[in-house]
PDB file of C-alpha atoms and ligand atoms in Angstrom:
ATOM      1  CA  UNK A   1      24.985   4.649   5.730  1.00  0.00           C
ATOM      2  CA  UNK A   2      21.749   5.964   5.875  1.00  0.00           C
ATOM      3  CA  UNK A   3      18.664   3.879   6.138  1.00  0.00           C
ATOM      4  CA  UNK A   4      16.535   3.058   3.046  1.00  0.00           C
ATOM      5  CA  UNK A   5      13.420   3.400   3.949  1.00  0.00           C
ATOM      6  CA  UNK A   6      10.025   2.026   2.037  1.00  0.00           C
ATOM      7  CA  UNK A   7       6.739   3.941   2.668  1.00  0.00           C
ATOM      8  CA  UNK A   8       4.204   1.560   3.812  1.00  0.00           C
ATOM      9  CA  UNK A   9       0.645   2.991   3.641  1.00  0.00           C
ATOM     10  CA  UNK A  10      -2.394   1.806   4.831  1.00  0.00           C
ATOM     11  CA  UNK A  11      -5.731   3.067   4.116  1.00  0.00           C
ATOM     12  CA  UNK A  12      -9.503   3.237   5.698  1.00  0.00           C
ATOM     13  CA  UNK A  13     -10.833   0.396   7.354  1.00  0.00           C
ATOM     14  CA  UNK A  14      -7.240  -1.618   7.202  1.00  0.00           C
ATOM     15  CA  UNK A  15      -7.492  -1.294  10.685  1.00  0.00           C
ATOM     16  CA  UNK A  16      -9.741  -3.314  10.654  1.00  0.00           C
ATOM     17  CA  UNK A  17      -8.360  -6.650   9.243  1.00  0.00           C
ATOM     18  CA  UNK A  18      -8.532 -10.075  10.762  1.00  0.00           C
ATOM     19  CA  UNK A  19     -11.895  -8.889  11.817  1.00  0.00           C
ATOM     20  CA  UNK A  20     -13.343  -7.248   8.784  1.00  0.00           C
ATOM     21  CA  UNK A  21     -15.010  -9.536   6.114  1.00  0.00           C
ATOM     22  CA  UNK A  22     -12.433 -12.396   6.169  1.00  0.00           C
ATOM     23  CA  UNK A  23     -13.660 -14.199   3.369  1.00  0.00           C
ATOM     24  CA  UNK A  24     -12.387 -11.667   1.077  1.00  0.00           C
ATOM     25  CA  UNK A  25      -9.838  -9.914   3.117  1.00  0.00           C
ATOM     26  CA  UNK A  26      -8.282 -12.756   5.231  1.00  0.00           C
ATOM     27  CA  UNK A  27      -7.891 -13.265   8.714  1.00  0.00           C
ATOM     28  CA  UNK A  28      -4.781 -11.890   9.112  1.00  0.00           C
ATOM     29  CA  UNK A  29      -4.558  -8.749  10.878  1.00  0.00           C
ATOM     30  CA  UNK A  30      -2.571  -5.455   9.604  1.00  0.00           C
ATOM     31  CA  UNK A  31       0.397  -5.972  12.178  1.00  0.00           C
ATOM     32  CA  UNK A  32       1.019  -9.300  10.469  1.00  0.00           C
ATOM     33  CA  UNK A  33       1.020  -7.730   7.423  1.00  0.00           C
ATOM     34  CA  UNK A  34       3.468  -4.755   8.011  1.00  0.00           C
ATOM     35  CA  UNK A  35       5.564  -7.795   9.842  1.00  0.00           C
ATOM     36  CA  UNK A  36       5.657  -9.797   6.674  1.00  0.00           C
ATOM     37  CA  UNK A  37       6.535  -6.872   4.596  1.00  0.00           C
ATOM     38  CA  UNK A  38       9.393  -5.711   7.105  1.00  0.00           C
ATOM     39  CA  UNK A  39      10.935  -8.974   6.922  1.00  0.00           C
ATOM     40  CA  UNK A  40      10.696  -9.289   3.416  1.00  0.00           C
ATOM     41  CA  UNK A  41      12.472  -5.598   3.125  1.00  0.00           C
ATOM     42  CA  UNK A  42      15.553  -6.516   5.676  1.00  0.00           C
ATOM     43  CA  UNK A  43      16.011  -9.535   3.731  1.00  0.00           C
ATOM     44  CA  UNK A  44      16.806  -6.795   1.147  1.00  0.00           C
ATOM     45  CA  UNK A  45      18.841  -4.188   3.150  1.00  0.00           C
ATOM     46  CA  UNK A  46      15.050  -2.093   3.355  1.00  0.00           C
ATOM     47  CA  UNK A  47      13.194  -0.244   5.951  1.00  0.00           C
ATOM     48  CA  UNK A  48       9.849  -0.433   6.145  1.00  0.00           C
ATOM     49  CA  UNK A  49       7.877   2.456   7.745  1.00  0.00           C
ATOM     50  CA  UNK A  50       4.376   1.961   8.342  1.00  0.00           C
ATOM     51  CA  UNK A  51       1.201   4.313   8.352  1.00  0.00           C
ATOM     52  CA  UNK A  52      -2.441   3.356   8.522  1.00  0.00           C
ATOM     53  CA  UNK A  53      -4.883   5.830   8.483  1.00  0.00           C
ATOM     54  CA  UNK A  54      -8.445   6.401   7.993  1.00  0.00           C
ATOM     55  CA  UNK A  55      -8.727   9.982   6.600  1.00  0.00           C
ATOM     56  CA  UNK A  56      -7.292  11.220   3.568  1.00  0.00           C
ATOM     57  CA  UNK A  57      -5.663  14.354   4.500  1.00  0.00           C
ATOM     58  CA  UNK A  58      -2.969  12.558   7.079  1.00  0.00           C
ATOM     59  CA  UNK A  59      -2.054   9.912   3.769  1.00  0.00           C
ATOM     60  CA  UNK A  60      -1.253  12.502   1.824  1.00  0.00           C
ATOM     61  CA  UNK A  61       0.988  14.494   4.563  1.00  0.00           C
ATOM     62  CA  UNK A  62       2.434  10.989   4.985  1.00  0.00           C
ATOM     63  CA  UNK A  63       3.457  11.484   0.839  1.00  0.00           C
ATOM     64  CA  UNK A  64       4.480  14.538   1.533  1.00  0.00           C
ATOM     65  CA  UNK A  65       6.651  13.563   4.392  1.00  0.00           C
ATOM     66  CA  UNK A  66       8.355  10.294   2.462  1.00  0.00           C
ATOM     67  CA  UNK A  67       9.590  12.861  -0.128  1.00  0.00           C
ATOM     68  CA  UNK A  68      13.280  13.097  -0.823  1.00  0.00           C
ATOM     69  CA  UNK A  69      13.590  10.728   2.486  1.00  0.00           C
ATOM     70  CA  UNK A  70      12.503   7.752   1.938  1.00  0.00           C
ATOM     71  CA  UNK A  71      13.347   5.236  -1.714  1.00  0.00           C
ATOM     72  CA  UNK A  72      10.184   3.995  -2.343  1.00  0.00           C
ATOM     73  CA  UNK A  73       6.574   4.047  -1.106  1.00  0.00           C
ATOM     74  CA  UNK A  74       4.403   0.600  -1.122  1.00  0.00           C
ATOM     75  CA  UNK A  75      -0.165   1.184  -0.799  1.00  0.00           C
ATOM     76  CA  UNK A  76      -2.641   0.000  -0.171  1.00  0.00           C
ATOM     77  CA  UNK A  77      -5.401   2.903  -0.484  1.00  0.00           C
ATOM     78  CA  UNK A  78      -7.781   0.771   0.588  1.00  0.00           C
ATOM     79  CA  UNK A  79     -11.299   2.401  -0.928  1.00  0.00           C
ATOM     80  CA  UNK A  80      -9.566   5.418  -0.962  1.00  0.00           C
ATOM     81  CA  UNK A  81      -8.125   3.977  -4.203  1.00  0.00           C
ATOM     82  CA  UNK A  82     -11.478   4.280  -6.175  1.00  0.00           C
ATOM     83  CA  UNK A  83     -11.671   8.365  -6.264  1.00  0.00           C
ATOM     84  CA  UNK A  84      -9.024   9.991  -3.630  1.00  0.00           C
ATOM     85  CA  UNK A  85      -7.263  12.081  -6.672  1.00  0.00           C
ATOM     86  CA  UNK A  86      -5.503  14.202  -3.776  1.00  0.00           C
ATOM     87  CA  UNK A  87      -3.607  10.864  -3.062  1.00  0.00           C
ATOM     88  CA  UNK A  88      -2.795  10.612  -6.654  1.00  0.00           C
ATOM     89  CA  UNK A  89      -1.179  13.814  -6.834  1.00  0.00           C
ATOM     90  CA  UNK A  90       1.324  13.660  -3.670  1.00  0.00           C
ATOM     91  CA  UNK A  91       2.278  10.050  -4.976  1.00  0.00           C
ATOM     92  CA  UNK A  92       2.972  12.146  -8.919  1.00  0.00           C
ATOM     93  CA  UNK A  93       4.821  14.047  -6.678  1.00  0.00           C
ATOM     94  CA  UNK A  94       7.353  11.458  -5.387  1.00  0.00           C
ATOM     95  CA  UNK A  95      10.961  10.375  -6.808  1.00  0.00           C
ATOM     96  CA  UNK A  96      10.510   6.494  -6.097  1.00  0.00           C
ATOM     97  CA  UNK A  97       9.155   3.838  -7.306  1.00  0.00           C
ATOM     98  CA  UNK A  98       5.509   2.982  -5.876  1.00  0.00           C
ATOM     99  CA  UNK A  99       3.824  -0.243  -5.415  1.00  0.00           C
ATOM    100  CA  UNK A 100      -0.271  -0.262  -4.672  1.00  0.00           C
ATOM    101  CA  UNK A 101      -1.516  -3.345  -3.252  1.00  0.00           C
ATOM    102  CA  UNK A 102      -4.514  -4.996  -2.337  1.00  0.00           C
ATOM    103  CA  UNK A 103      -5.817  -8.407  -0.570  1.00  0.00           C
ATOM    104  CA  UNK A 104      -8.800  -8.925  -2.759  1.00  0.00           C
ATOM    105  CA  UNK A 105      -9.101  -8.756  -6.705  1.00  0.00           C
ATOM    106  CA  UNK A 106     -10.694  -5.220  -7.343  1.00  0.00           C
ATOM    107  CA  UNK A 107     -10.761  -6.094 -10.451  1.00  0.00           C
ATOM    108  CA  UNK A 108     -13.537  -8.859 -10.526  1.00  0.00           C
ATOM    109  CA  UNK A 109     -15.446  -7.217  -7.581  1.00  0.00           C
ATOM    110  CA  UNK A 110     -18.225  -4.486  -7.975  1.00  0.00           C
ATOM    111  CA  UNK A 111     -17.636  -2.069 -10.793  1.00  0.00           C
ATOM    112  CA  UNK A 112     -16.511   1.006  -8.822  1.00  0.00           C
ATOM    113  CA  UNK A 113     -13.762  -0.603  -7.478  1.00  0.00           C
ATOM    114  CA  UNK A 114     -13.030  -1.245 -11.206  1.00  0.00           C
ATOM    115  CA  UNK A 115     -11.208   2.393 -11.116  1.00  0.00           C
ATOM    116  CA  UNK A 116      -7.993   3.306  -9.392  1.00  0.00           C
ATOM    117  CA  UNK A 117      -7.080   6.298  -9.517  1.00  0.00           C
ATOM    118  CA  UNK A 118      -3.262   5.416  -7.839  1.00  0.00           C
ATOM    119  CA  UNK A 119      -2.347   2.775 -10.694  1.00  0.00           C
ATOM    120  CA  UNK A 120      -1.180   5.977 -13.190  1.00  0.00           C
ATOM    121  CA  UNK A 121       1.055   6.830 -10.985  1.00  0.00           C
ATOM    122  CA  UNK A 122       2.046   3.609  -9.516  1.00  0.00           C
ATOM    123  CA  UNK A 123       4.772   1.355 -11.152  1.00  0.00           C
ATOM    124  CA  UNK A 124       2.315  -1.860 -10.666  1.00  0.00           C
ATOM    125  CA  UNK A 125      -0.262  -2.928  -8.748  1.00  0.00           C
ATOM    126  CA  UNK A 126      -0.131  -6.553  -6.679  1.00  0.00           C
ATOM    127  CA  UNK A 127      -3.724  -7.902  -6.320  1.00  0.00           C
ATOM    128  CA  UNK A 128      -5.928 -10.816  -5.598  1.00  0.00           C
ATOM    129  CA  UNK A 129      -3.082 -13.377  -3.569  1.00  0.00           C
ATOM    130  CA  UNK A 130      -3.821 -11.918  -0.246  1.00  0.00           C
ATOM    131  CA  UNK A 131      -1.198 -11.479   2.271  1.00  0.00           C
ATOM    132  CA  UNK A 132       1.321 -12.747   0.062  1.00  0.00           C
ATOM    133  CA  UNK A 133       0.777  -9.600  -1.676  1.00  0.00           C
ATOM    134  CA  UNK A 134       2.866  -7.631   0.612  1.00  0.00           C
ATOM    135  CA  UNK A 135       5.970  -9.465   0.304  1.00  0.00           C
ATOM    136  CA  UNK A 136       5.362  -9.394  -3.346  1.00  0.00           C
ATOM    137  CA  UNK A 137       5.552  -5.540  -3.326  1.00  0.00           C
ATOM    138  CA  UNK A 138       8.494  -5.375  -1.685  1.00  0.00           C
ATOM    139  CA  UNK A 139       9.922  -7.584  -3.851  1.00  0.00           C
ATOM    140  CA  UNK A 140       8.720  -5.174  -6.963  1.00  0.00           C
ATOM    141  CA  UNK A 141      10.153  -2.013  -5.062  1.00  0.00           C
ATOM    142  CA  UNK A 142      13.439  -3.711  -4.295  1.00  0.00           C
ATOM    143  CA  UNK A 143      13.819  -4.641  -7.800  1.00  0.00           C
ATOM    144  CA  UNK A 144      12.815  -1.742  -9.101  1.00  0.00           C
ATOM    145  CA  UNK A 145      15.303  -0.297  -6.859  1.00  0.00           C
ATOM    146  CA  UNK A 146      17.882  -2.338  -8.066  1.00  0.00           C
ATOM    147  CA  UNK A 147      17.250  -1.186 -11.472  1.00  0.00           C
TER     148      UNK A 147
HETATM  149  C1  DQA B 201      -8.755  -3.184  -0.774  1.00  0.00           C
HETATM  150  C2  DQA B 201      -9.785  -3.154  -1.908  1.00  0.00           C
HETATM  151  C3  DQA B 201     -10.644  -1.900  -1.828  1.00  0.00           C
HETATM  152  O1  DQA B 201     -11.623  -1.909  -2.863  1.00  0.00           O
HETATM  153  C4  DQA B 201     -11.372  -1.840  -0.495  1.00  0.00           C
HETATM  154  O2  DQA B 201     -12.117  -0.643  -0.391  1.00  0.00           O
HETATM  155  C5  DQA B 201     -10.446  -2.004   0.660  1.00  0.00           C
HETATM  156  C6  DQA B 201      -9.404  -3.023   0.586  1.00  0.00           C
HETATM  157  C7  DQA B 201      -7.967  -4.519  -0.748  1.00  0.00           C
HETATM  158  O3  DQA B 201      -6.921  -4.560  -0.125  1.00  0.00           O
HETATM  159  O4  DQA B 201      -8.412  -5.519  -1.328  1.00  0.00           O
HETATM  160  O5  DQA B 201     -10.608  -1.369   1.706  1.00  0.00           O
HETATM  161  O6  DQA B 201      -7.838  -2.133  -0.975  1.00  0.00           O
END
């Protein structure tokens, strides 16, 4: 049987976590993140394949790349999420449910992060609870799966 694999995108400056404002990101670092979220998915028969990147272009070919291959796609645009409309249309372009995440609450942070221009297309959005966030996606997308 063929793998079912789960998108896992990172954004700008995700890199950067453990070291990057941890008061409102965490201390955690990215590879404990994608860890958590790959153990949540093979507790659910899932793949997770993971790609961070800092310039918009290479997220999208990632899109591109996940269609008709892989069953879902889980983000987290990082600011990229504010105004990156290019994203937006590869994910309108996938068969699969989509998760967007984040660590902090956009929502009660400044107002331009008020805007995301991924939640239209996305099935939810998980924000605010941190790490735990990223097991909580997978959850969502393995659900959603599940129908
Ligand atoms: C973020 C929230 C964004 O506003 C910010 O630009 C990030 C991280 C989060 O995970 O909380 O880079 O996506």
């Amino acid at each position: 049987m063929n793998d079912l694999i789960v998108l896992l995108l990172s954004g700008p400056n995700l890199n950067l976590l453990g070291d990057r404002d941890p008061l409102i990101y965490g201390s955690d670092t990215l590879t404990h993140h994608v860890s958590e979220a790959t153990i949540a998915a093979e507790e659910r028969g899932l793949v997770i394949e993971h790609v961070q990147s800092n310039h918009e272009g290479e997220l999208v070919d990632a899109i591109h790349s996940a269609r008709g291959r892989c069953v879902g796609i889980i983000i987290n645009p990082g600011a990229f999420t504010h105004y990156a409309w290019a994203i937006h249309d590869a994910l309108a372009a996938f068969d699969g449910p989509i998760v967007e995440v984040h660590l902090s609450n956009p929502a009660a942070r400044e107002p331009w992060r008020h805007t995301s221009v991924v939640a239209p297309v996305a099935a939810g959005t998980v924000a605010g609870f941190g790490g735990i966030g990223y097991r909580m996606a997978v959850r969502a997308v393995a659900e959603l799966l599940e129908g």
